[in-house]
Amino acid sequence: MHKSLLLGLGLLAAGPLHAEIIEIPAQSGFSGFLLGGINASSYESNFYKGHDSHDRIDNLGSAERSDGLTPLINADLRYTFADSRTQLFLGNLIQDAVRFDFTQQFGVRQQLGDKGIIAGSYVFSALPTEQWQDPFATGVDRETTDRSSRGIRLSWDKIWGSNFNGKATVRKIDIDNEHSGERYGRDVAQQLDRNGHEYAFELGYLWRFAPGQLLEPALVYKQADLDGRAESYDSTGVQLSYGVKGSQWSLVSNLYLGQRDYDAVQPIFGRRADAKEFALGGSFFWHQLFGVAPLSGVVSASYAKADSDISFYDSNASSLSAGLLYNF
């Protein structure tokens, strides 16, 4: 399962605009949001270290369940130069967060008159993610390692004045200590190397079909060009985002269906780890909390699953979170 689906659950957050494009303000100055709260999650994965240790596994079967509580923190900080219609931004844009994309970015957005808004940014993982150095090691205590990523993203909102939006991302994936499959020999380890590059493309259409209601279908394509051919894959999917905004409350929901196809046979299991992916999430907002206009209460629930042809690669996650969202 992609890291964004597995580990980003419970971070779904959006301001009153939901999935709508963030317009560049008419006045110069700071804007954005801050989110804080708590997240309860439960997930199963043989590749990521969970809240419970599960350092040792006895066989290469399905993953054990891991439950835990974690802080819920998210932020988006922007500064606008109104005269030039330019905006600098840092963090996780609202319009990305509601679509299961929790990439941290530092970049610039530029208004092109009535032709839309283009953006370029440096993307990075704010904190490294703990994975197992060798997920396939049995009968011994497995050791962890950090997974990090960095790259660039180009996007164009309201392409040529239309309701189409697109973005392309390329990033480098680094596993600090990669030892996947080493106990099975050098040839196997080379085929399971998780270092490399990931390319992602998304094209969506934002449809305002009723007052205060938005619907955005999107096509999503990802390619993992990793050093190990058995870990490299192509992923295609469709995503549907829906938002409704009221004066007192708002709701945003997301649905994703995808298929992941690997480039080569997994050498330990003798078949490809192709998988079907599913994710569903929703967030409810109660605005003007305690009579404070920019403050909202947020409750989010999410579920994601990857059903692989190899049970060791199966993963699923569920999450429930609550927090406070402050827009400025």
Tab-separated table of C-alpha atoms in Angstrom:
chain	number	residue	atom	x	y	z
A	1	MET	CA	0.000	0.000	0.000
A	2	HIS	CA	1.279	3.464	-0.785
A	3	LYS	CA	2.661	5.368	2.165
A	4	SER	CA	0.128	8.185	1.661
A	5	LEU	CA	-2.774	5.772	2.062
A	6	LEU	CA	-1.353	3.783	4.954
A	7	LEU	CA	0.319	6.386	7.139
A	8	GLY	CA	-1.620	9.516	6.234
A	9	LEU	CA	-4.917	8.259	7.579
A	10	GLY	CA	-6.416	10.503	10.203
A	11	LEU	CA	-4.725	13.618	8.809
A	12	LEU	CA	-7.551	14.534	6.446
A	13	ALA	CA	-8.118	18.223	7.039
A	14	ALA	CA	-9.739	20.995	5.073
A	15	GLY	CA	-10.836	24.542	5.548
A	16	PRO	CA	-14.190	25.917	4.510
A	17	LEU	CA	-13.205	25.670	0.842
A	18	HIS	CA	-12.793	21.883	1.005
A	19	ALA	CA	-11.406	20.573	-2.273
A	20	GLU	CA	-11.824	23.899	-4.048
A	21	ILE	CA	-8.742	25.560	-5.491
A	22	ILE	CA	-7.051	28.008	-3.130
A	23	GLU	CA	-7.288	31.391	-4.806
A	24	ILE	CA	-4.480	33.925	-4.397
A	25	PRO	CA	-5.771	36.696	-2.083
A	26	ALA	CA	-6.253	40.251	-3.309
A	27	GLN	CA	-4.207	41.616	-0.399
A	28	SER	CA	-0.600	40.929	0.585
A	29	GLY	CA	0.123	39.059	3.795
A	30	PHE	CA	0.067	35.705	5.549
A	31	SER	CA	-2.703	33.084	5.281
A	32	GLY	CA	-3.131	29.362	5.866
A	33	PHE	CA	-4.282	26.995	8.588
A	34	LEU	CA	-3.094	25.172	11.703
A	35	LEU	CA	-4.504	21.840	12.836
A	36	GLY	CA	-3.948	20.070	16.139
A	37	GLY	CA	-5.610	17.093	17.769
A	38	ILE	CA	-5.301	13.371	18.389
A	39	ASN	CA	-5.478	10.381	16.074
A	40	ALA	CA	-6.373	6.768	16.905
A	41	SER	CA	-5.240	4.322	14.241
A	42	SER	CA	-5.112	0.608	13.594
A	43	TYR	CA	-3.202	-0.932	10.717
A	44	GLU	CA	-1.521	-4.046	9.414
A	45	SER	CA	1.664	-3.917	7.357
A	46	ASN	CA	4.720	-6.136	7.081
A	47	PHE	CA	6.895	-3.240	5.905
A	48	TYR	CA	6.261	-0.340	8.308
A	49	LYS	CA	7.023	-0.474	12.025
A	50	GLY	CA	3.776	0.000	13.932
A	51	HIS	CA	2.812	1.275	17.353
A	52	ASP	CA	3.333	-2.298	18.639
A	53	SER	CA	6.825	-3.633	18.067
A	54	HIS	CA	6.242	-6.919	16.126
A	55	ASP	CA	10.040	-7.042	15.793
A	56	ARG	CA	9.989	-10.809	15.270
A	57	ILE	CA	7.833	-12.773	12.821
A	58	ASP	CA	7.809	-16.550	12.509
A	59	ASN	CA	6.586	-16.851	8.912
A	60	LEU	CA	5.929	-14.833	5.760
A	61	GLY	CA	2.162	-14.660	6.198
A	62	SER	CA	-0.243	-11.785	6.754
A	63	ALA	CA	0.806	-8.878	8.969
A	64	GLU	CA	-0.185	-8.528	12.605
A	65	ARG	CA	-2.389	-5.687	13.774
A	66	SER	CA	-0.933	-2.573	15.386
A	67	ASP	CA	-2.984	-0.013	17.367
A	68	GLY	CA	-2.043	3.296	18.885
A	69	LEU	CA	-2.649	6.972	19.577
A	70	THR	CA	-0.590	9.711	17.938
A	71	PRO	CA	-0.700	13.525	17.874
A	72	LEU	CA	-2.564	15.055	14.954
A	73	ILE	CA	-0.571	17.968	13.525
A	74	ASN	CA	-0.862	19.623	10.131
A	75	ALA	CA	-0.169	23.121	8.822
A	76	ASP	CA	-0.160	25.282	5.722
A	77	LEU	CA	1.595	28.665	5.720
A	78	ARG	CA	1.361	31.058	2.749
A	79	TYR	CA	2.529	34.599	2.019
A	80	THR	CA	1.001	36.583	-0.848
A	81	PHE	CA	2.518	39.383	-2.924
A	82	ALA	CA	-0.740	40.859	-4.207
A	83	ASP	CA	0.698	43.225	-6.829
A	84	SER	CA	2.479	40.451	-8.741
A	85	ARG	CA	-0.184	37.795	-7.938
A	86	THR	CA	2.560	35.586	-6.461
A	87	GLN	CA	2.309	33.369	-3.392
A	88	LEU	CA	4.962	31.494	-1.414
A	89	PHE	CA	3.817	28.427	0.531
A	90	LEU	CA	5.151	25.924	3.030
A	91	GLY	CA	3.491	22.813	4.435
A	92	ASN	CA	0.574	20.719	3.244
A	93	LEU	CA	-1.937	22.584	1.069
A	94	ILE	CA	-5.586	22.057	2.036
A	95	GLN	CA	-6.532	21.135	-1.512
A	96	ASP	CA	-3.978	18.286	-1.411
A	97	ALA	CA	-4.812	17.046	2.102
A	98	VAL	CA	-8.439	16.348	1.226
A	99	ARG	CA	-7.242	14.077	-1.593
A	100	PHE	CA	-5.081	11.762	0.567
A	101	ASP	CA	-1.910	13.658	-0.461
A	102	PHE	CA	0.084	14.625	2.655
A	103	THR	CA	3.258	15.710	0.894
A	104	GLN	CA	5.103	18.587	2.532
A	105	GLN	CA	6.074	21.334	0.090
A	106	PHE	CA	7.995	24.574	-0.168
A	107	GLY	CA	7.281	26.484	-3.341
A	108	VAL	CA	5.745	29.353	-5.247
A	109	ARG	CA	2.364	29.822	-6.955
A	110	GLN	CA	1.740	32.324	-9.735
A	111	GLN	CA	-1.574	33.623	-11.091
A	112	LEU	CA	-1.665	33.732	-14.908
A	113	GLY	CA	-4.591	36.087	-15.312
A	114	ASP	CA	-7.622	34.068	-16.427
A	115	LYS	CA	-5.418	31.123	-17.496
A	116	GLY	CA	-5.192	29.619	-14.000
A	117	ILE	CA	-2.505	29.236	-11.344
A	118	ILE	CA	0.784	27.436	-11.903
A	119	ALA	CA	3.073	26.253	-9.091
A	120	GLY	CA	6.484	24.736	-8.608
A	121	SER	CA	7.661	23.278	-5.334
A	122	TYR	CA	10.275	21.222	-3.542
A	123	VAL	CA	8.548	18.223	-1.946
A	124	PHE	CA	9.907	16.358	1.031
A	125	SER	CA	8.988	14.079	3.912
A	126	ALA	CA	8.822	16.199	7.068
A	127	LEU	CA	9.812	13.256	9.268
A	128	PRO	CA	11.411	9.973	8.169
A	129	THR	CA	9.181	6.896	8.318
A	130	GLU	CA	10.376	3.783	10.121
A	131	GLN	CA	10.499	0.625	8.004
A	132	TRP	CA	12.128	-2.750	8.569
A	133	GLN	CA	15.667	-3.118	7.223
A	134	ASP	CA	14.726	-6.627	6.085
A	135	PRO	CA	10.947	-7.155	6.190
A	136	PHE	CA	11.394	-10.802	5.134
A	137	ALA	CA	13.633	-11.863	8.046
A	138	THR	CA	11.958	-14.584	10.165
A	139	GLY	CA	12.859	-16.017	13.545
A	140	VAL	CA	15.059	-13.042	14.494
A	141	ASP	CA	14.478	-9.546	15.872
A	142	ARG	CA	14.171	-7.239	12.876
A	143	GLU	CA	15.854	-3.836	12.977
A	144	THR	CA	14.322	-0.602	11.729
A	145	THR	CA	15.571	1.979	9.262
A	146	ASP	CA	14.359	5.378	8.049
A	147	ARG	CA	12.562	5.953	4.762
A	148	SER	CA	12.667	9.494	3.385
A	149	SER	CA	11.798	11.164	0.092
A	150	ARG	CA	12.450	14.425	-1.722
A	151	GLY	CA	11.770	15.814	-5.167
A	152	ILE	CA	9.883	18.421	-7.192
A	153	ARG	CA	6.254	19.039	-8.122
A	154	LEU	CA	4.696	21.082	-10.921
A	155	SER	CA	0.990	21.875	-10.902
A	156	TRP	CA	-1.534	23.891	-12.879
A	157	ASP	CA	-4.923	24.737	-11.385
A	158	LYS	CA	-7.770	25.877	-13.659
A	159	ILE	CA	-5.834	24.854	-16.743
A	160	TRP	CA	-6.224	27.558	-19.394
A	161	GLY	CA	-9.263	28.948	-17.556
A	162	SER	CA	-11.080	25.591	-17.402
A	163	ASN	CA	-12.167	23.413	-14.467
A	164	PHE	CA	-9.319	20.947	-15.096
A	165	ASN	CA	-6.428	20.700	-12.638
A	166	GLY	CA	-3.219	18.739	-13.042
A	167	LYS	CA	0.026	18.004	-11.240
A	168	ALA	CA	3.184	15.981	-11.784
A	169	THR	CA	5.610	14.884	-9.073
A	170	VAL	CA	8.977	13.177	-9.176
A	171	ARG	CA	10.771	12.192	-6.000
A	172	LYS	CA	13.767	10.171	-4.865
A	173	ILE	CA	13.143	7.433	-2.286
A	174	ASP	CA	15.929	6.694	0.197
A	175	ILE	CA	16.083	3.720	2.578
A	176	ASP	CA	18.963	4.363	4.974
A	177	ASN	CA	19.815	0.693	5.563
A	178	GLU	CA	18.288	-1.492	2.878
A	179	HIS	CA	18.748	-5.224	3.529
A	180	SER	CA	15.567	-6.704	2.055
A	181	GLY	CA	15.933	-10.411	1.328
A	182	GLU	CA	19.673	-10.581	2.046
A	183	ARG	CA	19.342	-13.923	3.837
A	184	TYR	CA	18.091	-15.394	0.528
A	185	GLY	CA	21.215	-14.341	-1.363
A	186	ARG	CA	22.599	-11.357	-3.222
A	187	ASP	CA	20.500	-11.836	-6.376
A	188	VAL	CA	17.268	-11.849	-4.345
A	189	ALA	CA	18.326	-8.770	-2.353
A	190	GLN	CA	19.037	-6.832	-5.558
A	191	GLN	CA	15.544	-7.577	-6.863
A	192	LEU	CA	13.958	-6.337	-3.590
A	193	ASP	CA	15.871	-3.047	-3.232
A	194	ARG	CA	13.371	-0.301	-2.302
A	195	ASN	CA	15.586	2.697	-3.190
A	196	GLY	CA	14.838	4.603	-6.382
A	197	HIS	CA	12.442	7.140	-7.862
A	198	GLU	CA	8.682	7.610	-7.900
A	199	TYR	CA	6.706	9.494	-10.563
A	200	ALA	CA	3.102	10.579	-10.030
A	201	PHE	CA	0.587	12.288	-12.312
A	202	GLU	CA	-2.947	13.430	-11.543
A	203	LEU	CA	-5.650	15.070	-13.651
A	204	GLY	CA	-8.924	16.166	-12.083
A	205	TYR	CA	-12.043	18.115	-12.986
A	206	LEU	CA	-13.695	20.333	-10.367
A	207	TRP	CA	-17.467	20.445	-10.813
A	208	ARG	CA	-19.612	22.905	-8.842
A	209	PHE	CA	-22.927	21.190	-9.473
A	210	ALA	CA	-25.003	22.978	-6.788
A	211	PRO	CA	-24.618	25.962	-4.436
A	212	GLY	CA	-22.026	25.081	-1.802
A	213	GLN	CA	-21.352	21.625	-3.268
A	214	LEU	CA	-18.273	20.400	-5.149
A	215	LEU	CA	-17.445	17.144	-6.892
A	216	GLU	CA	-14.050	16.288	-8.348
A	217	PRO	CA	-13.273	13.050	-10.183
A	218	ALA	CA	-9.583	12.493	-10.895
A	219	LEU	CA	-7.332	10.045	-12.712
A	220	VAL	CA	-4.166	9.062	-10.839
A	221	TYR	CA	-1.070	7.332	-12.231
A	222	LYS	CA	2.081	6.409	-10.286
A	223	GLN	CA	5.255	4.656	-11.327
A	224	ALA	CA	7.825	3.382	-8.847
A	225	ASP	CA	11.118	2.980	-10.704
A	226	LEU	CA	13.100	1.337	-7.924
A	227	ASP	CA	16.491	-0.355	-7.898
A	228	GLY	CA	14.755	-3.687	-7.293
A	229	ARG	CA	12.636	-4.782	-10.269
A	230	ALA	CA	10.393	-6.941	-8.065
A	231	GLU	CA	9.539	-3.815	-5.984
A	232	SER	CA	8.987	-1.546	-9.010
A	233	TYR	CA	5.383	-1.066	-10.108
A	234	ASP	CA	2.820	0.946	-12.042
A	235	SER	CA	-0.338	2.083	-10.269
A	236	THR	CA	-3.482	3.436	-11.912
A	237	GLY	CA	-6.546	4.633	-10.084
A	238	VAL	CA	-9.581	6.870	-9.949
A	239	GLN	CA	-10.417	9.204	-7.118
A	240	LEU	CA	-13.622	11.012	-6.271
A	241	SER	CA	-13.760	13.954	-3.858
A	242	TYR	CA	-17.012	15.519	-2.654
A	243	GLY	CA	-17.515	18.583	-0.472
A	244	VAL	CA	-20.536	20.429	0.857
A	245	LYS	CA	-20.215	23.756	2.693
A	246	GLY	CA	-22.766	25.293	5.025
A	247	SER	CA	-22.640	28.359	7.229
A	248	GLN	CA	-22.390	26.258	10.406
A	249	TRP	CA	-21.009	22.914	9.223
A	250	SER	CA	-19.211	21.344	6.280
A	251	LEU	CA	-18.382	17.852	5.053
A	252	VAL	CA	-15.695	16.496	2.731
A	253	SER	CA	-15.324	12.872	1.604
A	254	ASN	CA	-12.982	10.920	-0.663
A	255	LEU	CA	-13.036	7.586	-2.448
A	256	TYR	CA	-10.072	5.936	-4.198
A	257	LEU	CA	-9.964	2.729	-6.263
A	258	GLY	CA	-6.729	1.565	-7.836
A	259	GLN	CA	-4.683	-1.295	-9.244
A	260	ARG	CA	-0.953	-1.796	-8.622
A	261	ASP	CA	1.020	-3.951	-11.094
A	262	TYR	CA	4.613	-4.970	-10.373
A	263	ASP	CA	7.341	-5.206	-12.998
A	264	ALA	CA	8.717	-8.620	-12.042
A	265	VAL	CA	8.057	-11.786	-10.061
A	266	GLN	CA	8.798	-11.548	-6.330
A	267	PRO	CA	11.729	-13.998	-6.024
A	268	ILE	CA	10.891	-15.309	-2.537
A	269	PHE	CA	7.225	-16.097	-3.339
A	270	GLY	CA	7.582	-16.935	-7.045
A	271	ARG	CA	4.799	-14.583	-8.242
A	272	ARG	CA	4.069	-10.883	-8.608
A	273	ALA	CA	2.672	-8.897	-5.695
A	274	ASP	CA	-0.014	-7.163	-7.814
A	275	ALA	CA	-2.708	-5.582	-5.659
A	276	LYS	CA	-6.098	-3.902	-5.712
A	277	GLU	CA	-6.282	-0.720	-3.618
A	278	PHE	CA	-9.243	0.903	-1.891
A	279	ALA	CA	-9.475	3.976	0.350
A	280	LEU	CA	-12.406	5.874	1.835
A	281	GLY	CA	-12.324	8.896	4.114
A	282	GLY	CA	-14.505	11.677	5.419
A	283	SER	CA	-14.186	14.767	7.602
A	284	PHE	CA	-16.911	16.760	9.360
A	285	PHE	CA	-16.351	20.399	10.363
A	286	TRP	CA	-18.263	22.521	12.861
A	287	HIS	CA	-17.456	26.153	12.140
A	288	GLN	CA	-17.209	29.154	14.467
A	289	LEU	CA	-16.455	26.914	17.420
A	290	PHE	CA	-16.912	28.683	20.778
A	291	GLY	CA	-18.022	31.735	18.790
A	292	VAL	CA	-14.536	32.176	17.263
A	293	ALA	CA	-15.019	32.826	13.522
A	294	PRO	CA	-11.783	31.200	12.176
A	295	LEU	CA	-11.921	28.177	14.524
A	296	SER	CA	-13.516	24.849	13.554
A	297	GLY	CA	-13.859	21.485	15.250
A	298	VAL	CA	-12.905	18.528	13.033
A	299	VAL	CA	-13.760	14.830	13.212
A	300	SER	CA	-12.307	12.497	10.570
A	301	ALA	CA	-12.614	8.793	9.815
A	302	SER	CA	-10.703	6.798	7.194
A	303	TYR	CA	-10.194	3.269	5.947
A	304	ALA	CA	-7.725	1.947	3.360
A	305	LYS	CA	-6.846	-1.509	2.109
A	306	ALA	CA	-4.490	-3.186	-0.362
A	307	ASP	CA	-5.398	-6.741	-1.375
A	308	SER	CA	-2.281	-8.312	-2.916
A	309	ASP	CA	-1.776	-11.600	-4.752
A	310	ILE	CA	0.847	-12.266	-2.048
A	311	SER	CA	-0.669	-12.219	1.443
A	312	PHE	CA	2.600	-10.890	2.931
A	313	TYR	CA	2.006	-7.681	0.932
A	314	ASP	CA	-1.600	-7.235	2.130
A	315	SER	CA	-2.184	-4.145	4.247
A	316	ASN	CA	-5.090	-2.250	5.728
A	317	ALA	CA	-5.569	0.724	8.007
A	318	SER	CA	-8.370	2.507	9.799
A	319	SER	CA	-8.316	5.775	11.671
A	320	LEU	CA	-10.478	8.083	13.779
A	321	SER	CA	-9.282	11.554	14.703
A	322	ALA	CA	-10.536	14.748	16.306
A	323	GLY	CA	-8.964	18.172	16.443
A	324	LEU	CA	-9.171	21.930	16.109
A	325	LEU	CA	-8.609	23.763	12.825
A	326	TYR	CA	-7.671	27.445	12.807
A	327	ASN	CA	-7.774	29.368	9.512
A	328	PHE	CA	-6.012	32.687	9.138
